[in-house]
XYZ file of C-alpha atoms in Angstrom:
598
model
C 26.263 36.831 15.943
C 28.250 39.619 17.593
C 29.827 39.129 21.043
C 27.832 40.417 23.992
C 28.856 42.869 26.681
C 29.035 39.948 29.123
C 31.437 38.053 26.852
C 33.637 41.129 26.400
C 33.903 41.639 30.161
C 35.386 38.134 30.365
C 38.243 38.962 27.953
C 41.756 39.103 29.451
C 42.430 42.800 28.612
C 39.225 43.789 30.417
C 39.800 41.435 33.345
C 43.253 42.960 33.753
C 41.513 46.257 34.503
C 39.541 44.731 37.435
C 36.075 45.530 35.989
C 33.085 46.166 38.249
C 29.515 46.426 36.957
C 27.899 49.545 38.360
C 24.529 49.521 36.582
C 22.587 47.933 33.737
C 22.949 44.228 34.500
C 19.849 43.489 32.408
C 21.694 44.756 29.322
C 24.768 42.534 29.594
C 23.532 40.284 26.802
C 23.366 43.101 24.264
C 25.484 42.425 21.162
C 28.519 44.648 20.589
C 29.002 45.651 16.976
C 32.139 47.754 17.503
C 34.318 49.393 20.175
C 34.770 53.164 20.235
C 37.130 55.237 22.414
C 35.715 58.668 23.291
C 36.810 61.544 25.506
C 34.271 64.182 24.442
C 30.689 64.592 25.751
C 28.980 64.927 22.358
C 30.201 61.585 20.978
C 26.647 60.220 20.507
C 26.236 62.060 17.204
C 29.110 59.996 15.738
C 27.691 56.609 16.751
C 25.198 54.302 15.021
C 24.244 51.961 17.846
C 25.699 48.701 19.067
C 29.039 50.218 20.111
C 30.852 49.657 23.412
C 32.192 53.073 24.447
C 35.505 53.282 26.351
C 36.469 56.478 28.182
C 38.620 57.819 31.023
C 36.020 60.541 31.657
C 38.471 63.449 31.360
C 36.233 65.244 28.873
C 32.861 64.548 30.496
C 30.757 67.363 32.009
C 31.266 68.248 35.638
C 27.666 69.092 36.479
C 24.960 66.482 37.192
C 22.677 67.658 34.377
C 25.475 67.255 31.845
C 26.231 63.694 33.000
C 22.542 62.741 32.798
C 22.375 64.184 29.289
C 25.524 62.279 28.266
C 24.098 58.944 29.466
C 20.702 59.722 27.911
C 22.233 60.483 24.502
C 24.229 57.229 24.543
C 21.110 55.253 25.454
C 19.059 57.005 22.775
C 21.527 56.146 20.022
C 21.542 52.499 21.186
C 25.082 51.903 22.442
C 25.647 48.514 24.031
C 27.499 49.759 27.099
C 29.873 52.293 28.665
C 33.249 51.411 30.233
C 34.976 54.068 32.381
C 38.613 53.738 33.462
C 39.163 55.172 36.962
C 42.198 57.168 38.009
C 42.329 60.200 35.734
C 38.984 61.909 36.226
C 37.195 59.668 38.710
C 39.324 58.098 41.449
C 37.116 56.039 43.776
C 34.216 55.449 41.384
C 31.927 57.015 38.819
C 29.532 59.709 40.080
C 26.294 58.512 41.638
C 24.258 60.539 39.179
C 25.916 58.742 36.270
C 25.177 55.332 37.834
C 21.566 56.297 38.497
C 21.062 57.556 34.956
C 22.586 54.377 33.482
C 20.405 52.180 35.722
C 17.322 54.141 34.740
C 18.009 53.611 31.049
C 19.167 49.992 31.420
C 22.617 50.878 30.033
C 25.490 48.664 31.259
C 28.015 50.874 33.071
C 31.378 49.303 34.005
C 34.283 50.695 36.024
C 37.890 49.645 35.345
C 39.724 50.060 38.659
C 43.179 49.560 37.116
C 44.850 51.365 34.238
C 44.016 49.488 31.044
C 45.498 50.064 27.561
C 42.386 50.603 25.459
C 44.179 49.427 22.318
C 44.398 45.914 23.763
C 40.664 45.977 24.448
C 39.803 47.150 20.934
C 42.096 44.556 19.349
C 40.609 41.710 21.365
C 36.985 42.789 20.768
C 37.464 43.460 17.073
C 39.064 40.034 16.680
C 35.934 38.528 18.268
C 33.712 40.541 15.949
C 35.621 39.455 12.845
C 35.439 35.833 13.998
C 31.701 36.245 14.543
C 31.291 37.648 11.055
C 33.254 34.746 9.577
C 31.102 32.327 11.562
C 28.016 34.065 10.201
C 29.349 33.748 6.653
C 30.053 30.051 7.158
C 26.573 29.508 8.589
C 25.055 31.353 5.635
C 27.076 29.244 3.205
C 25.887 26.062 4.931
C 22.297 27.277 4.671
C 22.658 27.863 0.931
C 24.305 24.485 0.378
C 21.782 22.583 2.475
C 18.702 24.018 0.775
C 20.254 23.781 -2.676
C 20.740 20.056 -2.051
C 17.159 19.728 -0.810
C 15.864 21.477 -3.937
C 17.914 19.252 -6.251
C 16.810 16.119 -4.401
C 13.149 17.161 -4.562
C 12.722 16.986 -0.787
C 9.164 17.207 0.529
C 7.825 19.962 2.799
C 8.335 17.915 5.977
C 12.036 17.442 5.237
C 12.567 21.106 4.336
C 10.886 22.207 7.565
C 12.910 19.682 9.581
C 16.169 20.958 8.119
C 15.164 24.569 8.800
C 14.467 23.700 12.443
C 17.737 21.788 12.739
C 19.839 24.632 11.297
C 18.143 27.313 13.371
C 17.471 25.393 16.572
C 14.028 27.039 16.611
C 10.474 25.724 16.046
C 9.354 26.058 12.412
C 5.798 25.853 11.034
C 4.586 25.743 7.421
C 0.952 26.788 6.949
C -1.344 27.427 4.001
C -3.279 30.620 3.326
C -6.088 29.434 5.597
C -3.682 29.146 8.540
C -3.731 25.346 8.486
C -0.490 23.605 9.429
C 1.010 21.674 6.507
C 4.254 20.693 8.241
C 6.055 21.568 11.458
C 9.068 20.772 13.588
C 9.047 21.853 17.257
C 12.864 21.665 17.513
C 12.686 19.624 20.698
C 9.933 21.703 22.274
C 6.340 20.641 22.952
C 4.396 20.107 19.724
C 1.115 20.425 21.621
C 2.027 23.844 22.973
C 3.280 24.911 19.566
C 0.132 23.942 17.635
C -2.605 24.488 20.253
C -5.086 27.019 18.863
C -2.766 27.580 15.920
C -5.233 29.240 13.539
C -6.222 31.981 15.966
C -2.634 32.473 17.086
C -1.401 32.648 13.491
C -3.941 35.305 12.561
C -2.413 37.567 15.201
C 1.001 37.233 13.530
C 0.879 39.761 10.719
C 4.152 41.658 10.255
C 4.317 43.900 7.172
C 6.272 42.831 4.122
C 7.031 39.536 2.453
C 9.657 38.610 5.049
C 9.434 40.313 8.432
C 9.726 39.788 12.168
C 6.733 40.205 14.483
C 8.332 41.646 17.608
C 5.205 41.319 19.763
C 4.673 37.628 18.955
C 8.286 36.612 18.433
C 7.836 35.009 14.990
C 9.946 35.486 11.871
C 7.579 35.105 8.898
C 8.091 34.757 5.154
C 5.602 34.146 2.362
C 5.873 30.935 0.319
C 5.019 30.925 -3.359
C 6.352 31.148 -6.899
C 5.352 32.649 -10.222
C 3.168 35.189 -8.509
C 1.080 32.507 -6.765
C 1.504 32.579 -2.979
C 0.171 29.495 -1.233
C 1.455 29.613 2.345
C 3.685 31.079 5.042
C 6.786 29.751 6.774
C 7.142 30.835 10.412
C 10.157 30.516 12.703
C 9.831 31.127 16.447
C 12.714 33.339 17.557
C 13.127 33.400 21.364
C 14.498 36.953 21.251
C 10.910 38.220 21.012
C 8.566 38.921 23.890
C 7.552 41.594 26.293
C 9.944 44.272 27.525
C 11.568 43.715 30.899
C 12.361 46.252 33.571
C 15.888 47.531 34.027
C 18.392 46.591 36.703
C 18.001 47.737 40.328
C 19.106 51.284 41.067
C 22.051 51.693 43.491
C 21.345 52.887 47.024
C 20.618 56.589 47.231
C 19.854 56.953 43.520
C 16.426 58.119 42.289
C 13.924 55.367 41.616
C 13.302 54.725 37.926
C 10.006 55.801 36.425
C 7.387 53.555 34.794
C 8.858 54.133 31.327
C 12.335 53.046 32.399
C 12.670 49.642 30.752
C 15.345 47.503 29.211
C 15.964 47.722 25.467
C 13.440 46.072 23.138
C 13.783 42.364 22.298
C 16.531 41.518 19.842
C 15.541 40.927 16.232
C 16.644 37.577 14.783
C 20.116 37.525 13.215
C 20.482 37.988 9.486
C 21.324 34.328 8.961
C 17.863 33.301 10.206
C 16.214 35.669 7.756
C 18.332 34.112 5.003
C 17.410 30.660 6.306
C 13.632 31.123 6.195
C 13.810 32.739 2.760
C 15.938 29.892 1.351
C 13.634 27.339 2.967
C 10.626 29.100 1.439
C 12.325 29.045 -1.969
C 12.996 25.312 -1.631
C 9.352 24.712 -0.697
C 8.094 26.763 -3.637
C 10.450 25.061 -6.072
C 9.579 21.642 -4.721
C 5.885 22.325 -5.270
C 6.613 23.203 -8.888
C 8.772 20.215 -9.789
C 7.692 17.509 -7.344
C 6.727 14.249 -8.890
C 5.452 11.095 -7.379
C 8.335 9.053 -5.985
C 6.702 5.798 -7.010
C 7.234 6.777 -10.679
C 10.899 5.925 -10.190
C 10.036 2.245 -9.860
C 9.385 2.177 -13.595
C 6.330 0.032 -13.372
C 4.770 0.046 -16.806
C 1.177 0.659 -15.713
C 2.285 3.399 -13.401
C 4.375 5.011 -16.124
C 1.529 5.016 -18.617
C -1.077 6.352 -16.187
C 1.332 9.061 -15.100
C 2.008 9.925 -18.722
C -1.721 10.400 -19.343
C -2.157 12.550 -16.252
C 0.975 14.650 -16.749
C 1.114 14.798 -20.570
C 4.706 13.571 -20.267
C 4.467 11.207 -23.279
C 2.616 11.414 -26.602
C -0.758 9.700 -26.526
C 0.205 7.502 -29.502
C 3.221 6.184 -27.564
C 1.029 5.414 -24.537
C -1.406 3.512 -26.765
C 1.449 1.578 -28.399
C 3.058 0.556 -25.105
C -0.325 -0.362 -23.594
C -1.109 -2.563 -26.581
C 2.208 -4.357 -26.000
C 0.923 -5.146 -22.491
C -2.275 -6.572 -23.888
C -4.392 -3.511 -23.024
C -5.991 -2.051 -26.121
C -6.925 1.606 -25.628
C -7.665 2.689 -29.230
C -11.297 2.699 -30.363
C -12.491 1.899 -26.852
C -14.852 3.585 -24.413
C -12.536 4.723 -21.594
C -13.584 5.386 -17.981
C -11.309 6.711 -15.266
C -11.796 5.133 -11.836
C -10.092 6.021 -8.541
C -10.247 3.834 -5.437
C -9.046 5.474 -2.232
C -9.228 5.068 1.514
C -11.897 7.112 3.206
C -9.799 7.502 6.400
C -6.202 8.564 6.929
C -3.269 6.268 7.546
C -3.436 4.339 10.835
C -0.850 4.660 13.536
C 1.670 1.917 14.118
C -0.717 0.093 16.453
C -3.527 0.193 13.905
C -5.518 2.988 15.547
C -6.466 6.146 13.678
C -4.041 9.012 14.195
C -4.905 11.724 16.692
C -3.299 15.152 16.494
C 0.239 15.551 15.236
C 1.493 12.148 16.388
C 3.771 10.496 13.823
C 2.641 7.381 11.978
C 4.533 4.236 11.113
C 6.350 5.022 7.846
C 5.767 1.457 6.653
C 2.011 1.476 7.310
C 1.034 3.713 4.381
C 2.902 1.839 1.620
C 1.678 -1.505 2.978
C -1.957 -0.368 2.895
C -1.486 0.997 -0.611
C 0.024 -2.278 -1.821
C -2.918 -4.167 -0.343
C -5.362 -1.834 -2.056
C -3.523 -2.136 -5.393
C -3.645 -5.923 -5.183
C -7.364 -5.852 -4.337
C -8.078 -3.554 -7.300
C -6.090 -5.800 -9.676
C -7.908 -8.881 -8.408
C -11.287 -7.157 -8.841
C -10.444 -6.271 -12.449
C -9.594 -9.905 -13.181
C -12.742 -11.230 -11.490
C -14.952 -8.752 -13.346
C -13.125 -9.684 -16.599
C -12.214 -6.081 -17.316
C -9.117 -4.727 -19.015
C -7.330 -1.463 -18.308
C -4.361 0.228 -16.745
C -4.120 0.089 -12.953
C -1.635 1.648 -10.544
C -1.291 3.778 -7.420
C -1.657 7.472 -8.220
C -0.860 8.924 -4.774
C -0.260 7.811 -1.192
C -3.887 6.883 -0.521
C -5.470 5.881 -3.826
C -5.241 3.617 -6.859
C -6.218 4.753 -10.340
C -7.739 2.623 -13.085
C -8.386 3.408 -16.748
C -11.036 0.947 -17.903
C -11.141 0.093 -21.618
C -14.701 -0.991 -22.530
C -16.057 -2.140 -25.923
C -18.857 0.462 -26.002
C -20.611 3.075 -23.780
C -23.506 0.706 -23.081
C -21.201 -1.511 -21.012
C -20.144 1.294 -18.661
C -22.672 0.941 -15.821
C -22.561 -2.846 -15.834
C -18.751 -2.882 -15.817
C -18.512 -0.367 -12.951
C -21.070 -2.252 -10.873
C -19.252 -5.549 -11.432
C -15.894 -4.013 -10.534
C -17.238 -2.416 -7.323
C -18.923 -5.656 -6.234
C -15.764 -7.693 -6.869
C -13.622 -5.188 -4.986
C -15.973 -5.284 -2.023
C -15.919 -9.073 -1.925
C -12.122 -9.223 -2.133
C -11.623 -6.734 0.666
C -14.213 -8.472 2.857
C -12.533 -11.825 2.274
C -9.062 -10.389 2.966
C -10.213 -8.873 6.253
C -12.182 -11.908 7.369
C -10.925 -14.489 9.900
C -8.329 -17.013 8.895
C -9.459 -20.569 8.398
C -7.649 -21.726 11.513
C -9.098 -19.022 13.696
C -12.634 -18.809 15.063
C -14.661 -16.001 13.535
C -15.616 -13.165 15.882
C -19.222 -12.722 16.837
C -19.638 -9.882 14.407
C -17.149 -8.804 11.744
C -17.849 -5.462 10.101
C -17.456 -5.271 6.356
C -14.298 -3.242 5.792
C -15.311 -1.817 2.442
C -18.368 -0.149 3.918
C -18.945 2.530 6.518
C -16.673 5.361 7.452
C -13.813 3.710 9.285
C -10.159 4.170 8.439
C -10.211 0.913 6.406
C -13.250 1.794 4.268
C -12.697 2.665 0.639
C -14.408 4.912 -1.883
C -14.858 3.965 -5.538
C -15.283 7.009 -7.782
C -15.674 7.113 -11.551
C -15.267 9.939 -14.032
C -17.304 10.542 -17.147
C -16.710 8.066 -19.949
C -14.788 9.327 -22.995
C -14.410 8.069 -26.539
C -10.694 8.607 -27.160
C -7.399 8.248 -25.355
C -6.732 11.987 -25.759
C -9.687 12.641 -23.432
C -8.744 9.969 -20.889
C -6.964 12.432 -18.651
C -10.189 14.370 -18.098
C -11.962 11.217 -16.910
C -9.086 10.245 -14.583
C -8.799 13.718 -13.047
C -12.562 13.892 -12.556
C -12.554 10.516 -10.819
C -9.754 11.594 -8.498
C -11.555 14.821 -7.610
C -14.834 13.025 -6.986
C -13.085 10.455 -4.761
C -11.443 13.210 -2.764
C -14.705 15.118 -2.339
C -16.630 11.945 -1.427
C -14.643 11.634 1.797
C -17.019 14.229 3.261
C -20.063 12.256 2.100
C -21.287 9.754 4.699
C -23.400 7.833 2.176
C -22.262 4.328 1.356
C -22.661 4.338 -2.427
C -21.158 1.549 -4.544
C -19.875 4.122 -7.064
C -19.540 7.869 -6.603
C -20.055 9.939 -9.731
C -19.914 13.669 -10.433
C -23.675 14.266 -9.859
C -23.213 13.040 -6.257
C -20.840 15.910 -5.510
C -22.718 19.112 -4.484
C -21.332 22.575 -3.833
C -19.761 21.527 -0.541
C -18.065 18.633 -2.277
C -16.891 20.856 -5.096
C -15.339 23.272 -2.629
C -13.772 20.367 -0.773
C -12.000 19.075 -3.855
C -10.777 22.633 -4.532
C -9.672 23.226 -0.918
C -5.943 23.177 -1.745
C -6.375 25.739 -4.504
C -4.662 28.991 -3.375
C -7.280 31.078 -5.195
C -10.066 29.500 -3.126
C -8.114 30.121 0.093
C -7.512 33.702 -1.031
C -11.274 34.088 -1.635
C -12.012 32.852 1.899
C -9.504 35.277 3.382
C -10.852 38.153 1.328
C -14.442 37.486 2.331
C -14.010 36.366 5.956
C -10.455 37.286 6.957
C -11.447 40.407 8.877
C -14.118 38.505 10.840
C -11.777 35.580 11.571
C -9.131 38.003 12.796
C -11.724 39.703 15.031
C -12.780 36.355 16.500
C -9.127 35.494 17.119
C -8.776 38.675 19.180
C -12.148 38.208 20.929
C -12.516 34.431 21.403
C -15.575 34.766 23.639
C -17.725 36.454 21.012
C -17.232 34.183 17.965
C -19.176 36.277 15.483
C -18.525 33.707 12.757
C -21.147 31.446 14.368
C -23.643 34.316 14.346
C -23.040 34.887 10.641
C -23.382 31.160 9.969
C -26.735 30.984 11.763
C -28.004 34.012 9.828
C -27.044 32.553 6.446
C -28.186 29.000 7.194
C -31.618 30.312 8.207
C -32.053 32.002 4.841
C -31.436 35.513 6.295
C -34.473 35.106 8.553
C -33.282 37.108 11.561
C -35.875 35.801 14.001
C -35.193 32.174 13.120
C -31.455 32.794 13.169
C -31.624 34.414 16.616
C -33.494 31.382 17.929
C -30.983 29.018 16.303
C -28.128 30.964 17.883
C -29.882 30.990 21.298
C -29.765 34.787 21.434
C -32.387 37.418 22.026
C -33.358 39.317 18.897
C -31.857 42.649 20.087
C -28.575 40.919 20.930
C -28.609 39.093 17.608
C -29.348 42.311 15.666
C -26.498 44.071 17.457
C -24.101 41.244 16.511
C -25.209 41.392 12.881
C -24.568 45.130 12.826
C -21.087 44.546 14.240
C -20.405 41.868 11.616
C -21.514 44.248 8.873
C -19.106 46.901 10.150
C -16.195 44.471 10.438
C -16.741 43.045 6.951
C -17.886 46.346 5.474
C -20.752 44.379 3.923
C -24.484 44.857 3.403
C -26.032 41.796 5.047
C -29.411 42.605 3.500
C -27.974 42.085 0.012
C -28.719 38.666 -1.491
C -25.571 38.771 -3.627
C -23.331 39.710 -0.703
C -24.827 36.998 1.517
C -24.463 34.417 -1.243
C -20.772 35.246 -1.519
C -20.339 35.031 2.259
C -22.199 31.708 2.408
C -19.966 30.203 -0.266
C -16.932 31.508 1.646
C -18.227 29.814 4.822
C -18.636 26.508 2.977
C -15.155 26.925 1.526
C -13.771 27.632 5.007
C -15.349 24.398 6.259
C -13.759 22.595 3.309
C -10.240 23.882 3.891
C -10.496 23.167 7.619
C -11.688 19.601 7.025
C -9.065 16.827 7.168
């Protein structure tokens, strides 16, 4: 970053001139891009902004109007400050009218009360500027190196965001297209203040362009995506943003500044921060494309084979051959994909469910997953079933059952689910040396953080189709988290439209559909939090477009409800009497609920 006027006033060549600030104290932190010596009144046309102008005043106008115009032109072009050496034109001090004009425009005006060689000032300042540019280049190089390393190492979103916050010293947030926070780092600030009401706050941050700075909100924003598929935004809070502040006090006897006399607008973030967020966004996009499950590096045979089926990373014949060597015959078998996952999220270090953005014990998740994997393997042995079994993500274990014929499918699944439930109940029960509590809930049932879901895909007749069954089972298990029923086995028919949308909630095209259908209304509600027209629309659609029933459900009078509907129609530019339009909006509402759900 360039040196500021305040820093330049502390340099030895300037201090030798006995500087005194006459006006514009609020502008002392303006950056100085260059130093220019001028002795003519029409110098403003030769400047580009950011210069510190040095003058003895010998060529300045003698009349008050000319001095006001001179100061006004410098302020209009955006100079950082004006330094006047006394002795040649002005002996005891700069004219009052000049000081008043500078104070009115918030322009730093400095007197040098001793003769000062301007060449020494320019040399010292330009040396600072060159050093600042070199520092900027070094910082940019470090940014490129850091994010190149993260990309090569396959770092996850949390690590990329953490590094961005560390390099910038500013809070950083990664969100998806539905304005949900995927990762964040408050950079030492309050996480609660950063994330409180995030969705509504984020919808107000909408600078134009793919990478841009929202001056009003103080956020530097860039879009995250690759191959034409955008899936999120990366936001960096730059403290240079905010409201304008009034200028410095006017000297005694000078005219009072008017209501439009304010300090310069907030500083835009430096170029290196723009480079930083764009490189971080590139690392996030690349990581999403090439990320693979870290557990695959452990080279566990079952894990390798299941991953190969899901990712098409090995020929099916090779998978069958290696599975047969393990004693699992997959050829000429009826294959069923099964996924067992936790219904709740990881517990905190003390065993309680997480609340808000509090961090969890990094060892808790892998330990739970190991326990679940062991329980699944034990259930397969007890039910006398063969198949591949391994963890497929951080919360679930996948199984590919190999059955002799389709008729054995239901019986095998029921036996596996019953054995799994028994094993988990036994593992969670009291130890033999400890007295049993009065009432011990069954951990495999209910909706607590320790409960599990068993989901099965459709059975297939060949190994080439096994991937479809495994993927279906994983999607059904994910969607079943929203289902409060306690079914032994969840299958595809149990997943309705809401469940379907839930399992598609991370799909950028679904999030884009929600934004296209409801974005304008969500943005309106963010600006008018007391109205919340989304709830009015929900009541209208859930009551089958029956306006009277919807008004009663919304606890509004019919005229008030009708007026709200008319406003919604104008905001969305939609015909709310159209069945097709309302169907689309209702699906978008269900999808919004899905993407907002944990």
